[in-house]
mmCIF file of C-alpha atoms in Angstrom:
data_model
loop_
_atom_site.group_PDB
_atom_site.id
_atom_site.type_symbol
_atom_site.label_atom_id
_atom_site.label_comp_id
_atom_site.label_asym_id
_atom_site.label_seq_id
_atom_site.Cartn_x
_atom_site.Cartn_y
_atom_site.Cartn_z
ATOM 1 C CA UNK A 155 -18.264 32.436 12.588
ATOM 2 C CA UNK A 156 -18.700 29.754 15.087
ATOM 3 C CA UNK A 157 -19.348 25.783 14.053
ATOM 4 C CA UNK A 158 -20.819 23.335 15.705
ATOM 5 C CA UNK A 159 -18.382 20.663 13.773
ATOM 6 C CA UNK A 160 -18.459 17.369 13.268
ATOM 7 C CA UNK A 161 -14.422 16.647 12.710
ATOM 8 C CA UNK A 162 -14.998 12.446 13.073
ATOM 9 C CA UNK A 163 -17.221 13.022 10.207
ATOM 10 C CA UNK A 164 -15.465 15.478 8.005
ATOM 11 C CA UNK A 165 -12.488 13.348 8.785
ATOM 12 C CA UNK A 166 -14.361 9.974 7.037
ATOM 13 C CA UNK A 167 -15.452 12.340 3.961
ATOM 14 C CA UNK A 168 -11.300 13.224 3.504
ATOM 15 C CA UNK A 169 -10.893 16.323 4.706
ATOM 16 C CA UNK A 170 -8.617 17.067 7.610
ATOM 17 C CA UNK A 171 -8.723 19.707 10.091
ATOM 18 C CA UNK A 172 -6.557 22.539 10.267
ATOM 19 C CA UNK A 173 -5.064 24.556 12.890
ATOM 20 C CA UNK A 174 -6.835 27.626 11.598
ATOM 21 C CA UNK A 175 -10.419 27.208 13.219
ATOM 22 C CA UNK A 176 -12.756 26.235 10.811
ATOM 23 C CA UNK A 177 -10.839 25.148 7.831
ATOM 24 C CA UNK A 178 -10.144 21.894 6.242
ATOM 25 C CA UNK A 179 -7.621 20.163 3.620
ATOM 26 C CA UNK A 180 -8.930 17.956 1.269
ATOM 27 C CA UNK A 181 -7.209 14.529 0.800
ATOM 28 C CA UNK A 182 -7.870 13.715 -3.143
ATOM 29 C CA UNK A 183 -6.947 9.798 -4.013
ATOM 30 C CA UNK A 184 -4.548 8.951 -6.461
ATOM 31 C CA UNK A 185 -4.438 5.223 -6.776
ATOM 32 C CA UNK A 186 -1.021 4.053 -7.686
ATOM 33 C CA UNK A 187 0.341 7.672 -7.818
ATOM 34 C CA UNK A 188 -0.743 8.179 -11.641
ATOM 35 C CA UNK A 189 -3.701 10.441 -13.012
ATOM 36 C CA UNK A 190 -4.041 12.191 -16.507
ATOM 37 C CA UNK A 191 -2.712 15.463 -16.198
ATOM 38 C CA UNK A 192 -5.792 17.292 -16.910
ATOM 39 C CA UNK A 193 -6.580 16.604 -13.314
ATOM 40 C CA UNK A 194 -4.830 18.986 -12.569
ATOM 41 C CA UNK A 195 -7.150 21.614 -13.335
ATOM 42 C CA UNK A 196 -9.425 20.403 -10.918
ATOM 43 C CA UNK A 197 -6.715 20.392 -7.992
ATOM 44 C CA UNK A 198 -6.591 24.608 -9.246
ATOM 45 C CA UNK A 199 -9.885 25.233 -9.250
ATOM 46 C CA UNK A 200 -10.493 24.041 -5.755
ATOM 47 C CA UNK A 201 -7.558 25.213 -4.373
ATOM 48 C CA UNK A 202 -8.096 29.037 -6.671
ATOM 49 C CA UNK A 203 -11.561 29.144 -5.091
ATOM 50 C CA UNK A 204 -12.340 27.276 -2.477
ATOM 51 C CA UNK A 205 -8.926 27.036 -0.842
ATOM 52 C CA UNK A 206 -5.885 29.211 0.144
ATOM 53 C CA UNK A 207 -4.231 28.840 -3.728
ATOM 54 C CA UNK A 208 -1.640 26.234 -2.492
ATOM 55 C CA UNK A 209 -1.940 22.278 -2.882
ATOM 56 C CA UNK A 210 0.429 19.938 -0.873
ATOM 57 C CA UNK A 211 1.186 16.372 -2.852
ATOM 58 C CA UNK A 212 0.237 14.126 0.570
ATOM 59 C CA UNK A 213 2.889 11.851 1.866
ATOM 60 C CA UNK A 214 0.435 8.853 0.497
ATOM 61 C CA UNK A 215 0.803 10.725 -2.949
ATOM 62 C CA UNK A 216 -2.971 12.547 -2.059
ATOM 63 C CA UNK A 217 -3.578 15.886 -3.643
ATOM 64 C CA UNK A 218 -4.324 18.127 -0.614
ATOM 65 C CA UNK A 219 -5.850 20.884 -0.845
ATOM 66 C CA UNK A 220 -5.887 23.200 2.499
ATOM 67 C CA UNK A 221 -7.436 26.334 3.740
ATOM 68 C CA UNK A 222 -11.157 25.079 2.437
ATOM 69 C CA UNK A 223 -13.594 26.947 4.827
ATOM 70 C CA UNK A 224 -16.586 24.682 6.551
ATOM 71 C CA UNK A 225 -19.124 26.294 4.383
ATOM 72 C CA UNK A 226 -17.703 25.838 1.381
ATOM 73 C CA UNK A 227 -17.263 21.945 2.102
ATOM 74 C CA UNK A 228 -20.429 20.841 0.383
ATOM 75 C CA UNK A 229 -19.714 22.748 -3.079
ATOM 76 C CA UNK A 230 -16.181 21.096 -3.107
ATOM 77 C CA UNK A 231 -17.713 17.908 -2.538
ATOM 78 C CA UNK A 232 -20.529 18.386 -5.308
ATOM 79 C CA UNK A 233 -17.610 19.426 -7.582
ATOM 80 C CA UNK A 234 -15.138 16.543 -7.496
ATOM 81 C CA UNK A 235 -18.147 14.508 -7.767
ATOM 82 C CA UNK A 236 -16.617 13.419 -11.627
ATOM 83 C CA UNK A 237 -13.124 13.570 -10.176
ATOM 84 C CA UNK A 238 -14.372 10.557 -8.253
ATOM 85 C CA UNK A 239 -16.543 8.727 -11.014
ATOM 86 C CA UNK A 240 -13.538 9.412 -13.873
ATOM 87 C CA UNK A 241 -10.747 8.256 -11.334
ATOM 88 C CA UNK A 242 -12.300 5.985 -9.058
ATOM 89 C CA UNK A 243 -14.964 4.384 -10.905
ATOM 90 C CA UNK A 244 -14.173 4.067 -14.512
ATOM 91 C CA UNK A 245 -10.079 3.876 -13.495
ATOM 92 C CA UNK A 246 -10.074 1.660 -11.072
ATOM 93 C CA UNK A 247 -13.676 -0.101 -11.864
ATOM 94 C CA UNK A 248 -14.684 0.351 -8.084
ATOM 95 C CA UNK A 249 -18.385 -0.503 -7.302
ATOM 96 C CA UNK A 250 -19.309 2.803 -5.504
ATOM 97 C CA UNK A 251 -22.435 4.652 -5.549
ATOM 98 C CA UNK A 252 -20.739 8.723 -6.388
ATOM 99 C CA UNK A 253 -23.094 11.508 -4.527
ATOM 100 C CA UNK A 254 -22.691 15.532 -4.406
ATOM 101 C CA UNK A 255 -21.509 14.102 -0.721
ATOM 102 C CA UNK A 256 -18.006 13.507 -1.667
ATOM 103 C CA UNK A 257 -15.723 10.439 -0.639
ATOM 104 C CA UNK A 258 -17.445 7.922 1.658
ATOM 105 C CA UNK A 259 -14.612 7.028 3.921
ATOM 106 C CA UNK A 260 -11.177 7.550 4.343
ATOM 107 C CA UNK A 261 -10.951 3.967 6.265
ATOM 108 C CA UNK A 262 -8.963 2.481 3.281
ATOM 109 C CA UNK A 263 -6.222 4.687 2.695
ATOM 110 C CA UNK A 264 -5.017 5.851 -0.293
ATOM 111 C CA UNK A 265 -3.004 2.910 -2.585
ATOM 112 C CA UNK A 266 0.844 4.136 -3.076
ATOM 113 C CA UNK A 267 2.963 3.246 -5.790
ATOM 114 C CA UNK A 268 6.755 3.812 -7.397
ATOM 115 C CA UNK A 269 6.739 4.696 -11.184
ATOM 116 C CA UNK A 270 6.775 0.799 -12.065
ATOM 117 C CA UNK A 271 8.159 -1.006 -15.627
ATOM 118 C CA UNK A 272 6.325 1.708 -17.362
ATOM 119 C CA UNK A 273 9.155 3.703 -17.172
ATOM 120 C CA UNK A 274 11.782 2.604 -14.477
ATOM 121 C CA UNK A 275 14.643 0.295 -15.738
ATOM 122 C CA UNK A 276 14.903 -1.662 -12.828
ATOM 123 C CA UNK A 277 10.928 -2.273 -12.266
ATOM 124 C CA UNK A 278 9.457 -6.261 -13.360
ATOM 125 C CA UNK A 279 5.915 -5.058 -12.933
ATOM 126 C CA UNK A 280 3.133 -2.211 -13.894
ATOM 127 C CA UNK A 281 2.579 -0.891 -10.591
ATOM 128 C CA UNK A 282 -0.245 1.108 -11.917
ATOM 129 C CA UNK A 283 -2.083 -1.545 -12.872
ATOM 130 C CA UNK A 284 -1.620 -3.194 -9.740
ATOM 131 C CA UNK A 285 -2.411 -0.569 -7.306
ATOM 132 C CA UNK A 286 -5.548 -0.104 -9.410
ATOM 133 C CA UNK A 287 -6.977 -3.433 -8.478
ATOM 134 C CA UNK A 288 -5.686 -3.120 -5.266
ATOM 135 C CA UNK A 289 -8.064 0.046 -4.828
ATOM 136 C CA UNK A 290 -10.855 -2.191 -6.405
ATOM 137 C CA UNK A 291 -10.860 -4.241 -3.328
ATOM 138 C CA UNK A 292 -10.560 -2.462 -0.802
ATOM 139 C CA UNK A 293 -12.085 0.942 -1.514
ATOM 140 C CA UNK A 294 -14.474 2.179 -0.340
ATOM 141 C CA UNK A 295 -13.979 0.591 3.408
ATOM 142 C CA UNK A 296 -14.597 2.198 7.036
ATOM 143 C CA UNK A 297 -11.564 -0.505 7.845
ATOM 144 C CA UNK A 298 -8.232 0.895 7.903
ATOM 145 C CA UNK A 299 -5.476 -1.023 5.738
ATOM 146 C CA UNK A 300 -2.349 0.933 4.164
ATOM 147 C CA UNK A 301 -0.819 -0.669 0.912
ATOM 148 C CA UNK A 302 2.199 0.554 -0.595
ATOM 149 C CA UNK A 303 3.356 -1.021 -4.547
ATOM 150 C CA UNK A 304 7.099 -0.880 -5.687
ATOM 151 C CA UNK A 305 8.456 -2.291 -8.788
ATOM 152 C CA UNK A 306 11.432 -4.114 -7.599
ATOM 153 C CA UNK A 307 12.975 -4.766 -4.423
ATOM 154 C CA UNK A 308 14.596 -1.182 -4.030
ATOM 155 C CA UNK A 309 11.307 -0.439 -2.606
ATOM 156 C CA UNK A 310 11.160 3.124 -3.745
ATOM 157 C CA UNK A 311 7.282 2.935 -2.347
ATOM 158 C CA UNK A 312 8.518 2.595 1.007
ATOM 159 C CA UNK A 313 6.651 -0.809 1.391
ATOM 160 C CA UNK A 314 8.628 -2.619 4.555
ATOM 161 C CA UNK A 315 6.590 0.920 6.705
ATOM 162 C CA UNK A 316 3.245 -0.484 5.357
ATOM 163 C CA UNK A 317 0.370 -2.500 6.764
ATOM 164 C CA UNK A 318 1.185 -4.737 3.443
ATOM 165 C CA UNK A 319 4.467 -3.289 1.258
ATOM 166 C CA UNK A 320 4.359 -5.199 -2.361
ATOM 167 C CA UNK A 321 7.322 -5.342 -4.387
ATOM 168 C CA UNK A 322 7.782 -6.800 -8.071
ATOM 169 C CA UNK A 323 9.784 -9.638 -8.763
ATOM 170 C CA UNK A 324 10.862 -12.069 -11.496
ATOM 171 C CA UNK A 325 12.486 -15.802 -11.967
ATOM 172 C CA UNK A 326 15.939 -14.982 -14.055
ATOM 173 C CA UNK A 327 16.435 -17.874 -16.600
ATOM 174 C CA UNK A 328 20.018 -18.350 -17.554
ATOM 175 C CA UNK A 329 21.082 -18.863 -21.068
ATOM 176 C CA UNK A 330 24.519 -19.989 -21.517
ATOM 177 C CA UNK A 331 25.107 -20.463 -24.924
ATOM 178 C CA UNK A 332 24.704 -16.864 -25.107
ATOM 179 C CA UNK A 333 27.193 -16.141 -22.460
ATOM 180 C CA UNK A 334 30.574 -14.376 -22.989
ATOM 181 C CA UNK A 335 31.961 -14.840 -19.113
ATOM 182 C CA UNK A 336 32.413 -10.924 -18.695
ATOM 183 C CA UNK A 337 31.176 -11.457 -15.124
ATOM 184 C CA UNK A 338 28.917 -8.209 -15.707
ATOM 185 C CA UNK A 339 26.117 -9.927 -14.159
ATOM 186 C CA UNK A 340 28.217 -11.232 -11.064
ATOM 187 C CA UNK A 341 29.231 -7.573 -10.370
ATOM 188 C CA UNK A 342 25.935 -6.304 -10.179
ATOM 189 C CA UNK A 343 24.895 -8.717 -8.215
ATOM 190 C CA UNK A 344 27.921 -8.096 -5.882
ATOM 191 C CA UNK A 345 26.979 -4.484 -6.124
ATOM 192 C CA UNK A 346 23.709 -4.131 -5.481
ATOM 193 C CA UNK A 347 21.919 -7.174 -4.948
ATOM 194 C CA UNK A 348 22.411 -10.878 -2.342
ATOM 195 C CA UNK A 349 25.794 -11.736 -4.283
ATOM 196 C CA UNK A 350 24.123 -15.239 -5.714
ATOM 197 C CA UNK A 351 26.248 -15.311 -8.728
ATOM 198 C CA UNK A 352 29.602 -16.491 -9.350
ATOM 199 C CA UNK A 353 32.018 -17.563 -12.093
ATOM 200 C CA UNK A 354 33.001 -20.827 -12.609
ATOM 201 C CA UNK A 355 35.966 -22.669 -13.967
ATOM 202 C CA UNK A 356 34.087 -22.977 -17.532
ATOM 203 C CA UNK A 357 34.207 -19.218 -17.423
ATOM 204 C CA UNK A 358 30.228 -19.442 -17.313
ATOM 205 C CA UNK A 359 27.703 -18.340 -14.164
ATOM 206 C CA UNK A 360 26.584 -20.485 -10.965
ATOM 207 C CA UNK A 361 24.009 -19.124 -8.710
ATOM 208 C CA UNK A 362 22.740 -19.555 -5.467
ATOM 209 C CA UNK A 363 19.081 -19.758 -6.073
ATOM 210 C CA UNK A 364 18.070 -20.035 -1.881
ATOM 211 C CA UNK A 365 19.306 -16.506 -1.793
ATOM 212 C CA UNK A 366 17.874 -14.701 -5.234
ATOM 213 C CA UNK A 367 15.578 -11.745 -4.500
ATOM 214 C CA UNK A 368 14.239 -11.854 -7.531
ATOM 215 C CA UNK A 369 15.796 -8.050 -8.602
ATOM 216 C CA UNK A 370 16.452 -8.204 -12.505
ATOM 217 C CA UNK A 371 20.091 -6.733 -12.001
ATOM 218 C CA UNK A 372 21.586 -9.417 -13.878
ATOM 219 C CA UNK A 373 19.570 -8.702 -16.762
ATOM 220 C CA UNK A 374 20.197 -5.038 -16.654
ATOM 221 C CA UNK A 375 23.579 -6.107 -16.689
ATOM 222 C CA UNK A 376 23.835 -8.890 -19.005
ATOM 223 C CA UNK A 377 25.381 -7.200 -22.643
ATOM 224 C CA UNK A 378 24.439 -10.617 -24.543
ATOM 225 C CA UNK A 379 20.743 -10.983 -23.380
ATOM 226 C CA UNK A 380 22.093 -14.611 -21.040
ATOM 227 C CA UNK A 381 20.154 -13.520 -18.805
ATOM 228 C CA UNK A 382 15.985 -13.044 -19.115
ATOM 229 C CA UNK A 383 13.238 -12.578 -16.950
ATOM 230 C CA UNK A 384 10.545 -15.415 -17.345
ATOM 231 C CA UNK A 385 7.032 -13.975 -18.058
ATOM 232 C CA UNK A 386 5.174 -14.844 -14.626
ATOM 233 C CA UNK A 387 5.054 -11.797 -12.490
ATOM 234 C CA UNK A 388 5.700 -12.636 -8.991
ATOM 235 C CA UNK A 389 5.642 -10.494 -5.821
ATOM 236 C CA UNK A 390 7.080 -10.143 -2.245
ATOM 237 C CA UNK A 391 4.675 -8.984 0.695
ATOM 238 C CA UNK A 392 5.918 -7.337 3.692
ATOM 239 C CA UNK A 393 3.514 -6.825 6.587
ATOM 240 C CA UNK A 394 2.939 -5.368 9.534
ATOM 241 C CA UNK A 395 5.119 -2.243 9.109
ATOM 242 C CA UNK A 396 4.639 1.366 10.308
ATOM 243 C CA UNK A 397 5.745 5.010 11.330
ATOM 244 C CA UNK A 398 3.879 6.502 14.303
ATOM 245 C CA UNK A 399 4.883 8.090 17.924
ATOM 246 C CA UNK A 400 4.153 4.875 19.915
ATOM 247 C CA UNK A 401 6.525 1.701 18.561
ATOM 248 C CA UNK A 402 7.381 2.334 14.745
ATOM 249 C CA UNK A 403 8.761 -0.836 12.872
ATOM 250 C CA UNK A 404 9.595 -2.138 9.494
ATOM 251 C CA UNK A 405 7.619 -4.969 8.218
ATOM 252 C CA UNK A 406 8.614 -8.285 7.991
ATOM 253 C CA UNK A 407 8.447 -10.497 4.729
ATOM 254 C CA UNK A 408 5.348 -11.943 4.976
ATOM 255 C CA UNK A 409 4.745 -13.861 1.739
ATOM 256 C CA UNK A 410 7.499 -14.346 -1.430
ATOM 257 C CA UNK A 411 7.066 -15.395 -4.884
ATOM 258 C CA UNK A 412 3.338 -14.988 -4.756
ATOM 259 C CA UNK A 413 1.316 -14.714 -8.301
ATOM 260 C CA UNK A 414 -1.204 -11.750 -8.797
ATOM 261 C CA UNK A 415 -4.030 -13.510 -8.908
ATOM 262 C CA UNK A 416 -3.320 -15.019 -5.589
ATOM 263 C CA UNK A 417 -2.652 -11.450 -3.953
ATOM 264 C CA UNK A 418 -5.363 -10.071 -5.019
ATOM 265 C CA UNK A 419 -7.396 -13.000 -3.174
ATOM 266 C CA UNK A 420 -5.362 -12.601 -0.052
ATOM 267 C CA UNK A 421 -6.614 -8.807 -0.142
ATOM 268 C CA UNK A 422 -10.174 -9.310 -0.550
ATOM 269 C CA UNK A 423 -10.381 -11.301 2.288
ATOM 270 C CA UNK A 424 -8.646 -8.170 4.027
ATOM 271 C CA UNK A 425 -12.605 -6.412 5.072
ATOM 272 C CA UNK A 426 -13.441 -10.047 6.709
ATOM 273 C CA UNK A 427 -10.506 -10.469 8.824
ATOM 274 C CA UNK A 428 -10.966 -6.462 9.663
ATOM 275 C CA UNK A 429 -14.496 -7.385 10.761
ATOM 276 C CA UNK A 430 -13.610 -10.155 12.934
ATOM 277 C CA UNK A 431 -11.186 -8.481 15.011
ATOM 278 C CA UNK A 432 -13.094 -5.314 15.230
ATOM 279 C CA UNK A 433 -16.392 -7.300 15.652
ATOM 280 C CA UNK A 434 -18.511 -5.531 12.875
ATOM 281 C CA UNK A 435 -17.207 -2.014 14.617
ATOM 282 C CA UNK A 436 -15.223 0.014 12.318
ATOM 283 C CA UNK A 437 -13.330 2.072 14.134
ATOM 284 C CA UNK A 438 -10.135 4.108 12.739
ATOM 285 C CA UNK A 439 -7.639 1.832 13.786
ATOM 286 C CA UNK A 440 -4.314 0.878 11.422
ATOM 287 C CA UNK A 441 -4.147 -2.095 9.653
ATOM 288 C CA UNK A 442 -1.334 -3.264 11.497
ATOM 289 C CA UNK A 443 -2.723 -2.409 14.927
ATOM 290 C CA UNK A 444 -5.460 -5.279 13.714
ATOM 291 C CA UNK A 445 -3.211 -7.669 12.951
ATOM 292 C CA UNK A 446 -1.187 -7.135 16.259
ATOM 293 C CA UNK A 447 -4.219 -7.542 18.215
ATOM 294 C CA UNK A 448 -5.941 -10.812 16.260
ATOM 295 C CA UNK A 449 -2.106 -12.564 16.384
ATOM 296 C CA UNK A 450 -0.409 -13.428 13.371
ATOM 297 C CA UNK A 451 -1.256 -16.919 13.724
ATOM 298 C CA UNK A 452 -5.279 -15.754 13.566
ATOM 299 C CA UNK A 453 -4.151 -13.146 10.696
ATOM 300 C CA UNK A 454 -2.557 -16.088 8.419
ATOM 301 C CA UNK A 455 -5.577 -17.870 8.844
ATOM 302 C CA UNK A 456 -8.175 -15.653 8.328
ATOM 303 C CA UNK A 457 -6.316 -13.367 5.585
ATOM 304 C CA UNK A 458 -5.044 -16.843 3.932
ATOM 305 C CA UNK A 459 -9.047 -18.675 3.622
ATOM 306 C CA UNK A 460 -9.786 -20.104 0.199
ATOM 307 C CA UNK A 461 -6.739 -18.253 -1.324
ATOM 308 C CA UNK A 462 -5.111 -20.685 -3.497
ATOM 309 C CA UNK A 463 -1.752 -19.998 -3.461
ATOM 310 C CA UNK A 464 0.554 -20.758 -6.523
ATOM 311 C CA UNK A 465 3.036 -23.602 -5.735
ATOM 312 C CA UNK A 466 6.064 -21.091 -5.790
ATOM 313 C CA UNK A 467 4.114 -19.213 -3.019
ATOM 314 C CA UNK A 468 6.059 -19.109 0.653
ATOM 315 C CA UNK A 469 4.843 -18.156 3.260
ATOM 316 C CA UNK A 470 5.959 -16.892 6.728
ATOM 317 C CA UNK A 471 4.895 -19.185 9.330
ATOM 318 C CA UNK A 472 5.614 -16.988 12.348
ATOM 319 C CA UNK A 473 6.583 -13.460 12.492
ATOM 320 C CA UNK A 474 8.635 -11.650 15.391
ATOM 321 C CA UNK A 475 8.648 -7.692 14.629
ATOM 322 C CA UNK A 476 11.447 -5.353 15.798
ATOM 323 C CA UNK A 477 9.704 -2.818 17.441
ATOM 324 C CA UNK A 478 11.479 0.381 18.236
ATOM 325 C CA UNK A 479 9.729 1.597 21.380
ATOM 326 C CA UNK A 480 9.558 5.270 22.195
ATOM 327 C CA UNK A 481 8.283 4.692 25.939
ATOM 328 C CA UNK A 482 9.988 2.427 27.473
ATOM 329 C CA UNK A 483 7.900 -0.676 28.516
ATOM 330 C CA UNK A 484 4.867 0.769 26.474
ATOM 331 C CA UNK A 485 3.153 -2.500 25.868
ATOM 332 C CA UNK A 486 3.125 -2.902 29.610
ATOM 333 C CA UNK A 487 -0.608 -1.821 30.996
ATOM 334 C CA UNK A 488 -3.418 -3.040 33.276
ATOM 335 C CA UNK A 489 -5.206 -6.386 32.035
ATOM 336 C CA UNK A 490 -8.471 -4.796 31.479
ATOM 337 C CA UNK A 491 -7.089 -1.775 28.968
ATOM 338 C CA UNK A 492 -5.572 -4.929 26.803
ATOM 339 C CA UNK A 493 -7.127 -4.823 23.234
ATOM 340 C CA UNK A 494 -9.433 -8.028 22.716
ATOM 341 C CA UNK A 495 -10.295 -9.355 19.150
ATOM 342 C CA UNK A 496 -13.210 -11.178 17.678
ATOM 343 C CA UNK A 497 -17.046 -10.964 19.008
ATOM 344 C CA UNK A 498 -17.164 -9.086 21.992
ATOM 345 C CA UNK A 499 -19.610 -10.573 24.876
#
């Protein structure tokens, strides 16, 4: 059968094209990597009879589902029409209008995240939770923006090769009447952490609080309880990162020891400073490609407007990527093919 396809649009409602003419995978989001597991009968169905009988878990933690023919496209989409009103809508409480016409975009990709302190020893926050109002924001959105969420600093989301990597951290507060001076805590720290703790001649523990990432291994560690994570979630953000065939990187930190409530304002000002640049013209662009082309110094300001950071907030106030160029001298090109930001005239 021959199509007259639209890919650029198929593309926007989450399906990607295939090598075999005429077929498609759909890309299901999974906000924060966690679903119930009666989900998964929907993932069968489609793939039993729609698709080839496979499903691939995406490497943004989608449920893709190839081998979907182009005519069968709009009775998948009127059938994951709950699928998208159980997960995105009640879930995530995003204000989206759900149609037999599947996802709206696929401009806001889906939002990652590690296992988090529901489970994972070393986590200090619910990255669930997080990634859920994460998706709140920013979905649904013709603007591209990538968001990873990790627990700790291990990054186990992979955050530093995001457009913004999130990772959960905590203030330690030392209690040294309950210390025994096993120098359990100092080891870890040694082991796997910045080595800011030390043993002093009272047999009790210094630290070196310029240099704390904010980890928790000390408290893992710590057999009497001396050491405790205080209740106020912070975070780290790393920015700018990315994979790709043209200059991959890792991001850089971009803001530590920020509260939630503060993140989440830096992210909803994410579709305005995406506007700007691309002057009310979404185009599929990454998230980081944006931010290269506005400047950091216009990205700070923009992405930063009426936040109001908590006083513990830093902030980065310049940022000098590593790029790892495959072609050499690739940002090297005429004047006029040089990407422009803000209104166009």
């Amino acid at each position: 059968m021959n199509h007259d396809i639209d890919i650029k649009k198929l593309r926007i409602n989450c399906f990607r094209q295939s090598k075999v003419a005429g077929e498609f995978m759909l890309q299901m989001r999974v906000p924060g990597s966690m679903i119930a597991a009666k989900y998964l009968q929907v993932v069968q169905d489609i793939a039993e009879n729609w698709g080839n009988g496979t499903f691939h878990i995406g490497m943004r933690q989608t449920l893709n589902i190839p081998g979907i023919k182009y005519e069968y496209i709009g009775e998948v989409n009127k059938y994951i029409k709950d699928y998208i009103k159980e997960v995105e809508v009640e879930m995530c409480d995003v204000d989206m209008d759900v149609t037999d016409y599947g996802y709206p975009t696929i401009g806001a990709r889906n939002v990652m995240s590690c296992i988090g302190n529901t489970h994972c020893i070393k986590a200090n926050v619910n990255t669930y939770q997080l990634a859920r109002k994460i998706e709140k924001i920013i979905f649904p959105s013709h603007y591209h923006i990538k968001v990873s969420v990790s627990g700790c600093p291990n990054d186990c989301g992979k955050g530093h090769f995001n457009d913004f990597g999130i990772m959960g951290i905590a203030k330690m507060e030392y209690h040294p009447e309950r210390c025994i001076g096993c120098g359990a805590c100092v080891r870890a720290c040694q082991h796997h952490a910045t080595r800011v703790l030390s043993l002093n001649a009272d047999n009790k523990v210094d630290k070196d609080t310029c240099c704390c990432v904010g980890c928790g291994e000390c408290v893992i560690a710590c057999p009497t309880g001396a050491w405790t994570r205080k209740p106020t979630k912070f975070y780290r953000v790393t920015l700018g990162g990315r994979s790709g065939k043209q200059y991959p990187r890792m991001g850089k930190i971009f803001l530590n020891w920020i509260t939630e409530d503060a993140l989440l304002q830096v992210f909803s000002n994410w579709q305005k400073f995406s506007a700007w640049v691309m002057d009310n013209k979404p185009e599929y662009i990454h998230g980081g490609h944006l931010i290269d082309i506005a400047g950091y110094p216009k990205f700070k300001e923009l992405i930063l407007d009426g936040v109001e950071l908590n006083p513990e907030c830093l902030v980065a106030e310049e940022l000098y990527w590593t790029e790892s160029e495959q072609r050499a001298n690739i940002h090297l090109k005429p004047l006029e093919q040089h990407k422009k930001a803000g209104p166009q005239n």
